[in-house]
Amino acid sequence: DAGVIQSPRHEVTEMGQEVTLRCKPISGHDYLFWYRQTMMRGLELLIYFNNNVPIDDSGMPEDRFSAKMPNASFSTLKIQPSEPRDSAVYFCASSPTLRDQPQHFGDGTRLSIL
Amino acid sequence: AQKVTQAQTEISVVEKEDVTLDCVYETRDTTYYLFWYKQPPSGELVFLIRRNSFDEQNEISGRYSWNFQKSTSSFNFTITASQVVDSAVYFCALRLYNQGGKLIFGQGTELSVKP
């Protein structure tokens, strides 16, 4: 079975550029999550969707960050304009339901903003 | 406030030793879920186990075992006869029944198993 697929795996770009991270959840999973991992803050939830609808975006750091889920098999996380402090590993995860179901994570996108 | 504490930042053992990774959580909720994830050097996050707050049965899966004790708010993870391939960062996480999908992660324990 295909797991959560993220692209790109690595992204290096200059400050001020727009960055778009992509995620394909596991087929049949109704929930999609975006997390960010940094040394300082560890793993933190940015936003999650249920059936393509954003449910909780309280973790999105600021207006420069936006996320969309146009259909059940695709989501994007966009940063515009990017800043060096956005450098982190961004993970996408999906789960069939909430509660006791585990979230299955993609391999992550390692983002470096110069 | 909800919190997960993994007090051991780094652990180093020699192959075949047993090792226990500690996880202590804080919540006033009565219904919650606990998870362990493994992050190998390649960087992905791999789900290992899930426990519900109303199920205190310990679990064993091969060389892995988990001890859940509500009385001490702990969900410890033991690897028996460790192997080099067990080297990774291990995360304990908490999700509350009434807080939707948010996983609250501990800071992780980096396990190094030397040959």
GROMACS .gro file of C-alpha atoms in nm:
model
  229
    1ASP     CA    1   0.000   0.000   0.000
    2ALA     CA    2   0.126   0.348  -0.082
    3GLY     CA    3   0.192   0.562   0.220
    4VAL     CA    4   0.171   0.939   0.251
    5ILE     CA    5   0.370   1.095  -0.029
    6GLN     CA    6   0.538   1.431   0.010
    7SER     CA    7   0.728   1.638  -0.241
    8PRO     CA    8   0.984   1.768  -0.270
    9ARG     CA    9   1.206   1.582  -0.022
   10HIS     CA   10   1.445   1.873  -0.003
   11GLU     CA   11   1.400   2.238  -0.092
   12VAL     CA   12   1.660   2.510  -0.075
   13THR     CA   13   1.555   2.860  -0.168
   14GLU     CA   14   1.636   3.219  -0.096
   15MET     CA   15   1.458   3.440   0.150
   16GLY     CA   16   1.154   3.609   0.005
   17GLN     CA   17   1.072   3.334  -0.243
   18GLU     CA   18   0.746   3.146  -0.243
   19VAL     CA   19   0.766   2.786  -0.129
   20THR     CA   20   0.504   2.520  -0.199
   21LEU     CA   21   0.508   2.184  -0.026
   22ARG     CA   22   0.288   1.904  -0.153
   23CYS     CA   23   0.122   1.605   0.003
   24LYS     CA   24  -0.079   1.307  -0.116
   25PRO     CA   25  -0.252   1.130   0.175
   26ILE     CA   26  -0.325   0.761   0.198
   27SER     CA   27  -0.631   0.679  -0.008
   28GLY     CA   28  -0.944   0.659   0.205
   29HIS     CA   29  -0.805   0.867   0.488
   30ASP     CA   30  -1.040   1.150   0.576
   31TYR     CA   31  -0.796   1.349   0.786
   32LEU     CA   32  -0.481   1.526   0.674
   33PHE     CA   33  -0.232   1.699   0.901
   34TRP     CA   34   0.065   1.930   0.851
   35TYR     CA   35   0.338   1.933   1.114
   36ARG     CA   36   0.664   2.120   1.145
   37GLN     CA   37   0.975   1.988   1.318
   38THR     CA   38   1.249   2.217   1.447
   39MET     CA   39   1.523   2.173   1.704
   40MET     CA   40   1.383   2.450   1.919
   41ARG     CA   41   1.014   2.362   1.914
   42GLY     CA   42   1.012   1.995   1.830
   43LEU     CA   43   0.713   1.858   1.639
   44GLU     CA   44   0.413   2.088   1.629
   45LEU     CA   45   0.081   2.072   1.447
   46LEU     CA   46   0.023   2.352   1.199
   47ILE     CA   47  -0.319   2.267   1.056
   48TYR     CA   48  -0.544   1.975   0.985
   49PHE     CA   49  -0.827   1.899   0.744
   50ASN     CA   50  -1.129   1.675   0.756
   51ASN     CA   51  -1.280   1.581   0.421
   52ASN     CA   52  -1.083   1.863   0.259
   53VAL     CA   53  -1.212   2.126   0.504
   54PRO     CA   54  -0.966   2.299   0.740
   55ILE     CA   55  -1.068   2.222   1.097
   56ASP     CA   56  -0.794   2.370   1.314
   57ASP     CA   57  -0.535   2.613   1.184
   58SER     CA   58  -0.439   2.756   1.521
   59GLY     CA   59  -0.085   2.627   1.479
   60MET     CA   60  -0.015   2.819   1.160
   61PRO     CA   61   0.257   3.060   1.266
   62GLU     CA   62   0.150   3.367   1.070
   63ASP     CA   63  -0.021   3.493   0.759
   64ARG     CA   64   0.273   3.402   0.544
   65PHE     CA   65   0.164   3.040   0.580
   66SER     CA   66  -0.138   2.901   0.400
   67ALA     CA   67  -0.266   2.550   0.336
   68LYS     CA   68  -0.522   2.413   0.097
   69MET     CA   69  -0.679   2.081   0.018
   70PRO     CA   70  -0.857   2.109  -0.317
   71ASN     CA   71  -0.949   1.739  -0.323
   72ALA     CA   72  -0.918   1.424  -0.117
   73SER     CA   73  -0.585   1.324  -0.268
   74PHE     CA   74  -0.386   1.644  -0.260
   75SER     CA   75  -0.285   1.920  -0.020
   76THR     CA   76  -0.038   2.206  -0.032
   77LEU     CA   77   0.136   2.413   0.230
   78LYS     CA   78   0.257   2.745   0.099
   79ILE     CA   79   0.493   2.998   0.252
   80GLN     CA   80   0.503   3.342   0.093
   81PRO     CA   81   0.734   3.519   0.145
   82SER     CA   82   0.972   3.271   0.302
   83GLU     CA   83   1.213   3.365   0.582
   84PRO     CA   84   1.522   3.187   0.721
   85ARG     CA   85   1.333   3.103   1.042
   86ASP     CA   86   1.095   2.891   0.836
   87SER     CA   87   1.375   2.641   0.783
   88ALA     CA   88   1.252   2.311   0.923
   89VAL     CA   89   1.128   1.967   0.829
   90TYR     CA   90   0.762   1.974   0.731
   91PHE     CA   91   0.563   1.655   0.767
   92CYS     CA   92   0.229   1.564   0.624
   93ALA     CA   93   0.027   1.289   0.790
   94SER     CA   94  -0.309   1.127   0.736
   95SER     CA   95  -0.550   0.908   0.931
   96PRO     CA   96  -0.883   0.741   0.851
   97THR     CA   97  -1.053   0.885   1.157
   98LEU     CA   98  -0.953   1.071   1.471
   99ARG     CA   99  -0.955   0.939   1.824
  100ASP     CA  100  -0.765   0.616   1.851
  101GLN     CA  101  -0.641   0.588   1.495
  102PRO     CA  102  -0.271   0.662   1.444
  103GLN     CA  103  -0.155   0.928   1.207
  104HIS     CA  104   0.068   0.794   0.932
  105PHE     CA  105   0.343   1.030   0.832
  106GLY     CA  106   0.516   1.100   0.503
  107ASP     CA  107   0.892   1.119   0.471
  108GLY     CA  108   0.891   1.494   0.524
  109THR     CA  109   1.024   1.790   0.329
  110ARG     CA  110   1.349   1.939   0.455
  111LEU     CA  111   1.322   2.311   0.384
  112SER     CA  112   1.618   2.547   0.398
  113ILE     CA  113   1.568   2.919   0.349
  114LEU     CA  114   1.892   3.104   0.283
  115ALA     CA  115  -0.223   2.208   3.027
  116GLN     CA  116  -0.133   1.898   2.834
  117LYS     CA  117   0.228   1.797   2.814
  118VAL     CA  118   0.451   1.502   2.729
  119THR     CA  119   0.791   1.472   2.890
  120GLN     CA  120   1.070   1.248   2.771
  121ALA     CA  121   1.337   1.324   3.025
  122GLN     CA  122   1.608   1.121   2.855
  123THR     CA  123   1.749   1.330   2.573
  124GLU     CA  124   2.007   1.075   2.465
  125ILE     CA  125   2.074   0.712   2.555
  126SER     CA  126   2.367   0.506   2.441
  127VAL     CA  127   2.381   0.129   2.481
  128VAL     CA  128   2.580  -0.159   2.345
  129GLU     CA  129   2.411  -0.408   2.119
  130LYS     CA  130   2.210  -0.679   2.300
  131GLU     CA  131   2.149  -0.462   2.604
  132ASP     CA  132   1.793  -0.393   2.713
  133VAL     CA  133   1.689  -0.029   2.718
  134THR     CA  134   1.383   0.154   2.849
  135LEU     CA  135   1.266   0.487   2.714
  136ASP     CA  136   1.059   0.687   2.960
  137CYS     CA  137   0.748   0.888   2.879
  138VAL     CA  138   0.545   1.086   3.131
  139TYR     CA  139   0.234   1.274   3.027
  140GLU     CA  140   0.013   1.536   3.188
  141THR     CA  141  -0.358   1.579   3.129
  142ARG     CA  142  -0.674   1.620   3.333
  143ASP     CA  143  -0.882   1.454   3.066
  144THR     CA  144  -1.001   1.103   3.134
  145THR     CA  145  -1.011   0.991   2.771
  146TYR     CA  146  -0.696   1.016   2.569
  147TYR     CA  147  -0.464   0.820   2.343
  148LEU     CA  148  -0.092   0.761   2.366
  149PHE     CA  149   0.143   0.680   2.082
  150TRP     CA  150   0.507   0.598   2.017
  151TYR     CA  151   0.680   0.690   1.692
  152LYS     CA  152   1.029   0.610   1.567
  153GLN     CA  153   1.236   0.851   1.359
  154PRO     CA  154   1.538   0.671   1.209
  155PRO     CA  155   1.835   0.864   1.069
  156SER     CA  156   1.663   0.874   0.729
  157GLY     CA  157   1.410   1.111   0.886
  158GLU     CA  158   1.068   0.958   0.839
  159LEU     CA  159   0.829   0.908   1.131
  160VAL     CA  160   0.715   0.552   1.180
  161PHE     CA  161   0.415   0.461   1.395
  162LEU     CA  162   0.492   0.193   1.655
  163ILE     CA  163   0.200   0.162   1.894
  164ARG     CA  164  -0.121   0.320   2.021
  165ARG     CA  165  -0.282   0.292   2.363
  166ASN     CA  166  -0.623   0.413   2.484
  167SER     CA  167  -0.654   0.561   2.831
  168PHE     CA  168  -0.901   0.293   2.937
  169ASP     CA  169  -0.679   0.006   2.834
  170GLU     CA  170  -0.387  -0.045   3.068
  171GLN     CA  171  -0.282  -0.379   2.929
  172ASN     CA  172   0.083  -0.396   2.855
  173GLU     CA  173   0.183  -0.501   2.508
  174ILE     CA  174   0.468  -0.696   2.360
  175SER     CA  175   0.564  -0.706   1.995
  176GLY     CA  176   0.877  -0.903   1.929
  177ARG     CA  177   1.163  -0.726   2.106
  178TYR     CA  178   0.943  -0.425   2.184
  179SER     CA  179   0.722  -0.390   2.489
  180TRP     CA  180   0.521  -0.107   2.636
  181ASN     CA  181   0.421  -0.045   2.997
  182PHE     CA  182   0.124   0.187   3.048
  183GLN     CA  183   0.052   0.298   3.406
  184LYS     CA  184  -0.221   0.555   3.460
  185SER     CA  185  -0.134   0.584   3.829
  186THR     CA  186   0.201   0.736   3.740
  187SER     CA  187   0.095   0.886   3.403
  188SER     CA  188   0.367   0.692   3.230
  189PHE     CA  189   0.389   0.503   2.903
  190ASN     CA  190   0.737   0.353   2.889
  191PHE     CA  191   0.891   0.167   2.599
  192THR     CA  192   1.142  -0.116   2.639
  193ILE     CA  193   1.359  -0.266   2.370
  194THR     CA  194   1.497  -0.605   2.460
  195ALA     CA  195   1.828  -0.722   2.315
  196SER     CA  196   1.880  -0.397   2.129
  197GLN     CA  197   2.024  -0.395   1.779
  198VAL     CA  198   2.210  -0.133   1.579
  199VAL     CA  199   1.901  -0.088   1.360
  200ASP     CA  200   1.713   0.035   1.667
  201SER     CA  201   1.924   0.351   1.662
  202ALA     CA  202   1.677   0.635   1.612
  203VAL     CA  203   1.492   0.913   1.785
  204TYR     CA  204   1.180   0.789   1.960
  205PHE     CA  205   0.883   1.013   2.025
  206CYS     CA  206   0.601   0.966   2.268
  207ALA     CA  207   0.280   1.154   2.185
  208LEU     CA  208  -0.057   1.230   2.344
  209ARG     CA  209  -0.390   1.303   2.183
  210LEU     CA  210  -0.694   1.410   2.382
  211TYR     CA  211  -1.039   1.284   2.294
  212ASN     CA  212  -1.181   1.635   2.310
  213GLN     CA  213  -0.905   1.810   2.119
  214GLY     CA  214  -0.955   1.676   1.773
  215GLY     CA  215  -0.655   1.559   1.581
  216LYS     CA  216  -0.374   1.740   1.755
  217LEU     CA  217  -0.084   1.518   1.859
  218ILE     CA  218   0.123   1.658   2.145
  219PHE     CA  219   0.476   1.524   2.110
  220GLY     CA  220   0.750   1.487   2.363
  221GLN     CA  221   1.093   1.619   2.276
  222GLY     CA  222   1.216   1.275   2.179
  223THR     CA  223   1.486   1.042   2.304
  224GLU     CA  224   1.780   0.973   2.078
  225LEU     CA  225   1.885   0.611   2.113
  226SER     CA  226   2.226   0.504   1.992
  227VAL     CA  227   2.299   0.133   1.983
  228LYS     CA  228   2.665   0.057   1.931
  229PRO     CA  229   2.795  -0.275   1.796
   0.00000   0.00000   0.00000
